[in-house]
Amino acid sequence: MAGTRNLEYDRSVSVFSFDSEYEVLDMPEDAYEDTDNTDSPSDVDGDPGNLITIPFKSVHSVLSSIATSRKECSPFIPGLSVNFEIVDYERHQHKLLNPNLYIIKVTHGKYQWTIKRRYKHFQHLHEQLMLYKARLKMPVPTKRYRTMRREAQGQKRQLTRFPLRPEPLVKIEKLPARMRQLETYVQNVLKSPLFRDHRETLNFLEVSHLSFVYNLGRKGKEGFIKKRAGGRRIALGCCGCFGKITTMGHYSERWMLVKDTFVAYLRADGSLGDVLLMDKDFEVECGLIETGIHHGLKISNLARRLVVKCWTYRKAREWMQHIKDTSSSLGKDFTQENRFDAYAPVRVDTFAQWFVDGAAYFYAVSTALELAKEEIYITDWWLSPEIYLRRPITEGERWRLDAILQRKAEQGVKIFIILYKEVELALGINSIYSKSALVRRHPQNIKVLRDPDHMPGGTFLWAHHEKIVVIDQKIAFVGGLDLCYGRWDDHSHRLADMGSVRITSTSTPDDSPSLSKSALKKKLSTVPEELQPPDIVLSLVETAKMLRKGSGEPVISEDGDNAMTKQNEKRMLKRQECIELEVNADVHSSATDETHSKDEIDHGGTEMEMGNNNNLDKESDKLLADSETVEQKNLKIDSTDNKHVKRNNKTEKRPVFFSQTSSPPSSPEKTSLLWNVNNPDHLTSTPKSVTFDPASTSSTALLDSTSEESKLRKRARVVQNLISRFGRQRQRSLDATLEEDRLCQSLASPDLKLSASDRTLEEMGFLGSTKVWIGKDYVNFIRKDFENLHDPFEDLIDRNVTPRMPWHDIGAVMYGKAARDVARHFIQRWNFTKLSKAKYNLDYPLLLPKSYERTSVPLGFRQHSVCCNCQVLRSSGEWSAGIKDTESSILTAYISVIENAKHYIYIENQFFISIADHPDVSNGIADALFNRIVKAHRNNETFRVYVIMPLLPAFEGQIGSATGAAIQVVAHWNYLSICRGGNSLLERLTAEVGNTQQYISFYGLRTFAELGEQLTTELIYVHSKMLIADDNTVIIGSANINDRSMLGKRDSEIAIIVQDTQTVSSIMNGSSFRAGKFASGLRKTLFREHLGITKDDHIDLMDPVADSFYKEVWVKQAARNTNTFEKVFRCVPNDDIHTFAELREYEKVIPMSQSDPDQAKEMLTKVKGYLVLMPLNFLNKEDLTPAVGTKEALMPTLLWT
């Protein structure tokens, strides 16, 4: 029977009058302090900065609010009252002692929830509070009791009365009065912080320390349940025939709570016991038949089945109904079937942006990391703690990854990192060193887990291949870029990185020996005040000018001051010894102001700011004010060896950002070559003003005195260091280029401008460039694989003779709900790994996903990103994420996009292993391409497929020798998929369409430079995992085109598919077309980089399908570059080499680059960009499978595919 409450109070009875039916509970003096009957006016939806909230980071504090009643553990929002109202009741006649079930609405700020209680629950609350009050008066001499008594001190002001009349004696007509009495009792209890925060009060109200956490979601049902130790059911009987019956195991109380998209339970100490995320397999049942226990409740998802016990069947049904309602409404995004059978839905109006190459991506990551306030999630296949995210290195270790994470950890940000735990015999990425190096920085707030284990029964063959960075669950980075060595690169794709410090030889008015300090200050007056150097720098400059003139005497200024006395020189040298060899000069502010026509505007990759511009400027100013990191403060320079420092009484080698170069070249030609070492695009474009001219007096003087030159270089380093310390300038572009671009007119970026600090150095007569790739970051994977990663600043290869391998990659960032989806995937992986490896280690907490109700995007991010529809995809399975159903949504999306493409498909990928009807390869990407091209041929459609991949796999060794087995076996599978074996894509297409070139073609990337005054070339390693279709759809992620990445049950991967909603006018196949802003901007940027197109070339990139571009520009330029490289360098791989014998003979011939360098330089002027044809006939008469007895042959085939 149900009744409706009469809202009018019975004024004939005072609820405060004394009556024998009431029992008195004394209220302390401070009962009504800091309370208000109304909610705070600021407690409204919107920016959390305007809210009275409990911050999200509080979820990581292990509170004891479930087990104790201490005031400091209050789960309520400070300053907000709790309103308690009994709104209705249900009459249950079969409950003789407690027939009335009261329906109660509780409100706390913006949170509102409903609970149901009987009279016995009110009575139990009252009894527990009376016992608590009695304990307060007990003179127990413990700190806890003293604190409790101190909090309860005060005179009685008001009495709270509890109705004692038994419920069966209360007539129905008196129920409204009884409801008011109970309501008033609880309202008065809630006005006292002492009683309000008591464990029994919280239990009565269904409140925990997670109830009102901002961004954790709405207040759902909470309460105690019983969970059997271990949480697993025990089947009885032969073959489990009595599987529905369980033993009388030991049950413990746990606090369970329901939030928007998950169910969790807490242990007695308030720490999380487990988190069950809502997914497509999420179910909840109750009852003896369904659960096997009386009053049982079963909750299951793809990862776990949790069976708990409630006190009554009514409680179990309440739990079941509430969880079902929540999962079908707030959790619907994850419990429904989503496109591509993905775990996350399509997120409309998502703001996203792409990045081409690591420089832009790393810069954006560094910016986002600085914005972190609560949490940072990172997972990588490989992570190098000492990697620099911003280059050139102008601020010491400030932008080194481990220093950034330490800085944020010290600010209270919780950092969680999952690293792939490699098989050490097969890989040398040394994840244990990465973990120790990171955790050592801040053990409390930096948590690192490595997965998987390789014990018997573990995973040996598969890897966690995802690359994820998530900031506060609102900014997420994905793509192909690990935060590790070798990944940072920009559009220039340099082969060499020597680092140097030079002095200009061109005479200027500053060269006059009569230039005084005051005159120099006047000269610098045009420089912004914050960039002007102090007096000591001016003295050093004058000293350098004196040395430049080759004079041993001090320079006397016009005003008679001695510009450089012996005392000043000693002071200068002493200061030099105390300065680190790190050169912190801000030698670059890479604001690339390319102004393309409207149809060629880059919508990303050049600049992106996180959040509001003004706020970022203030944030950056604040960051720049911190002149030293904690790491730097703990450093002590060892004056006996400037390459070493003492850290915590241990000697550690420090990075040297400027190389100790040899004497200047003796001819202008050699000088030009030396400067062009760091820029592969230009060989003869070095300005004369930056070279050493041996004909000039100053240069001759320098060459005649090695000691003077050595002093000069030391002083130059000191000057540049000091200039940077007093003149830091924020970099304005994510696509940060280097000082070498300033010295050489770059084809890829002709409009580079000098920063203020660059101009200051020039006016002082100094030019220089820092090393960009420090220590093991300078790498060539084919020449030498990684080793000794615990010594990060020691070079892996000799950079004087071996070029680095440039790295081409793609990344993306998104904001809002899509970022939350990426975070949700990370949380699922972290929780699975934690429960598997550190279940009882409270130092490694379980993570909780944020609610999706508040995901507004800051204006600054909107202005520098593109609004689109975005969906997060993944390859996940039981071993990688603990889910019983394998997800391969990336593969499903690839095939769907290929099948539905109308005009073109552009693919960049590290591998192309996809073969139809092959027993060892089952992904259907090649089949999808074949069917789409055949369809275009039959319909007489113009359809193009571009595929760009590495010219060779990046494994250490020399192809054609015993060391090159790994390279050859991967090449074997690539060639078997593309053009060999009888069932390859091109062979099948040739039988159907004839000339395959008109539909599909394969390419690689290559560049050249001068190293040690000798021309050299190297392939650009394509590590992208990207697909663009029809200028409106893009897939960016970590998944390669092979079974390892695509099937889901092997390597773990993540990706996003972006579909444009904002369009721009364009042309497709000669007709007007609305191209997507995101997709077309990315495609055009890639085309410009690969083809070396500048705004002065006037090449139309709008139509990627038309013959005028595809044949006359793309294919023609690739063929020209390929032919030139082969003639000049005799490159390997090469279409003219069909056997290993031919390879050996081919390599014996001295290339033109060595025999006739002048002619080679002349021919290389024909090379533009990096695009070359893929040598599909290379070694086509050889069997590239591993020889019997080699370690590669012993590995299972599926390891390579």
Coordinates of N, CA and C in Angstrom, one line a residue, residues 392 394 526-528 531 584-593 720 723-724 727-733 737-739 741-742 751-763 766-768:
P392 N 65.3 23.5 -30.7 CA 66.5 23.3 -30.0 C 66.4 23.4 -28.5
T394 N 67.0 24.9 -25.5 CA 67.3 26.3 -25.1 C 67.1 26.5 -23.6
T526 N 67.6 48.2 -29.2 CA 66.4 47.8 -30.0 C 65.9 46.4 -29.6
V527 N 66.7 45.7 -28.8 CA 66.3 44.4 -28.4 C 65.4 44.6 -27.2
P528 N 64.3 43.8 -27.1 CA 63.4 43.9 -25.9 C 64.2 43.8 -24.6
L531 N 65.3 40.6 -23.1 CA 66.3 39.8 -23.9 C 67.7 40.5 -23.8
N584 N 72.1 26.8 -23.3 CA 70.6 27.1 -23.2 C 70.2 28.2 -24.1
A585 N 71.0 28.5 -25.1 CA 70.7 29.7 -25.9 C 69.4 29.5 -26.7
D586 N 68.6 30.5 -26.7 CA 67.3 30.4 -27.5 C 67.7 30.8 -28.9
V587 N 68.2 29.8 -29.6 CA 68.6 30.2 -31.0 C 67.6 30.1 -32.0
H588 N 66.4 29.8 -31.5 CA 65.3 29.7 -32.6 C 64.0 30.0 -32.1
S589 N 63.2 30.6 -32.8 CA 61.7 30.7 -32.6 C 61.1 30.5 -33.9
S590 N 60.7 29.2 -34.1 CA 60.3 28.8 -35.4 C 58.9 29.1 -35.8
A591 N 58.6 30.4 -36.0 CA 57.3 30.8 -36.5 C 57.4 30.7 -38.0
T592 N 56.9 29.7 -38.5 CA 56.9 29.5 -40.0 C 55.7 30.2 -40.6
D593 N 55.9 31.3 -41.3 CA 54.8 32.1 -41.7 C 54.6 31.8 -43.2
Q720 N 76.6 32.5 -25.2 CA 75.3 32.0 -25.7 C 74.5 31.4 -24.5
I723 N 73.2 34.5 -22.6 CA 72.1 35.2 -23.3 C 70.8 34.5 -23.2
S724 N 70.9 33.1 -23.2 CA 69.7 32.4 -23.1 C 69.0 32.5 -21.7
G727 N 67.4 35.8 -21.7 CA 66.6 36.2 -22.8 C 65.8 35.1 -23.4
R728 N 65.1 34.4 -22.5 CA 64.3 33.3 -23.1 C 63.1 33.8 -23.8
Q729 N 62.9 33.2 -24.9 CA 61.7 33.6 -25.8 C 60.9 32.4 -26.0
R730 N 59.6 32.5 -25.8 CA 58.7 31.3 -26.1 C 58.7 31.0 -27.5
Q731 N 58.7 29.7 -27.8 CA 58.6 29.3 -29.2 C 57.2 29.4 -29.7
R732 N 57.0 29.8 -30.9 CA 55.6 30.1 -31.4 C 55.0 29.1 -32.3
S733 N 55.8 28.0 -32.6 CA 55.3 27.0 -33.5 C 55.5 25.7 -33.0
T737 N 61.5 24.2 -36.2 CA 62.7 24.0 -37.0 C 63.9 24.5 -36.2
L738 N 65.1 24.4 -36.8 CA 66.3 24.6 -36.1 C 67.2 25.7 -36.6
E739 N 68.3 25.9 -35.9 CA 69.2 27.0 -36.3 C 69.7 26.8 -37.7
D741 N 68.2 25.8 -40.3 CA 67.2 26.4 -41.2 C 67.4 27.9 -41.4
R742 N 67.9 28.5 -40.3 CA 68.2 29.9 -40.5 C 69.4 30.2 -41.3
D751 N 60.6 30.8 -45.5 CA 60.3 32.1 -44.9 C 60.6 32.1 -43.4
L752 N 61.6 31.2 -43.0 CA 62.0 31.2 -41.6 C 62.5 32.5 -41.1
K753 N 62.2 33.0 -39.9 CA 62.6 34.3 -39.4 C 63.4 34.1 -38.2
L754 N 64.3 35.0 -37.8 CA 65.1 34.9 -36.7 C 64.3 35.3 -35.4
S755 N 64.6 34.6 -34.3 CA 64.1 35.1 -33.1 C 64.9 36.3 -32.5
A756 N 64.4 36.9 -31.5 CA 65.1 38.1 -30.9 C 66.4 37.7 -30.4
S757 N 66.5 36.5 -29.8 CA 67.8 36.0 -29.3 C 68.8 35.8 -30.5
D758 N 68.3 35.3 -31.6 CA 69.1 35.1 -32.8 C 69.7 36.4 -33.2
R759 N 68.9 37.4 -33.3 CA 69.4 38.7 -33.8 C 70.4 39.3 -32.8
T760 N 70.1 39.0 -31.5 CA 71.1 39.5 -30.5 C 72.5 38.9 -30.7
L761 N 72.5 37.6 -30.9 CA 73.7 36.9 -31.2 C 74.4 37.4 -32.4
E762 N 73.7 37.6 -33.5 CA 74.3 38.1 -34.7 C 74.9 39.5 -34.5
E763 N 74.2 40.3 -33.8 CA 74.7 41.7 -33.5 C 76.0 41.6 -32.7
F766 N 78.2 36.5 -33.2 CA 78.2 35.0 -33.0 C 77.1 34.3 -33.7
L767 N 77.4 33.2 -34.3 CA 76.4 32.3 -34.9 C 76.7 30.9 -34.4
G768 N 75.7 30.1 -34.3 CA 75.9 28.8 -33.8 C 74.6 27.9 -33.9

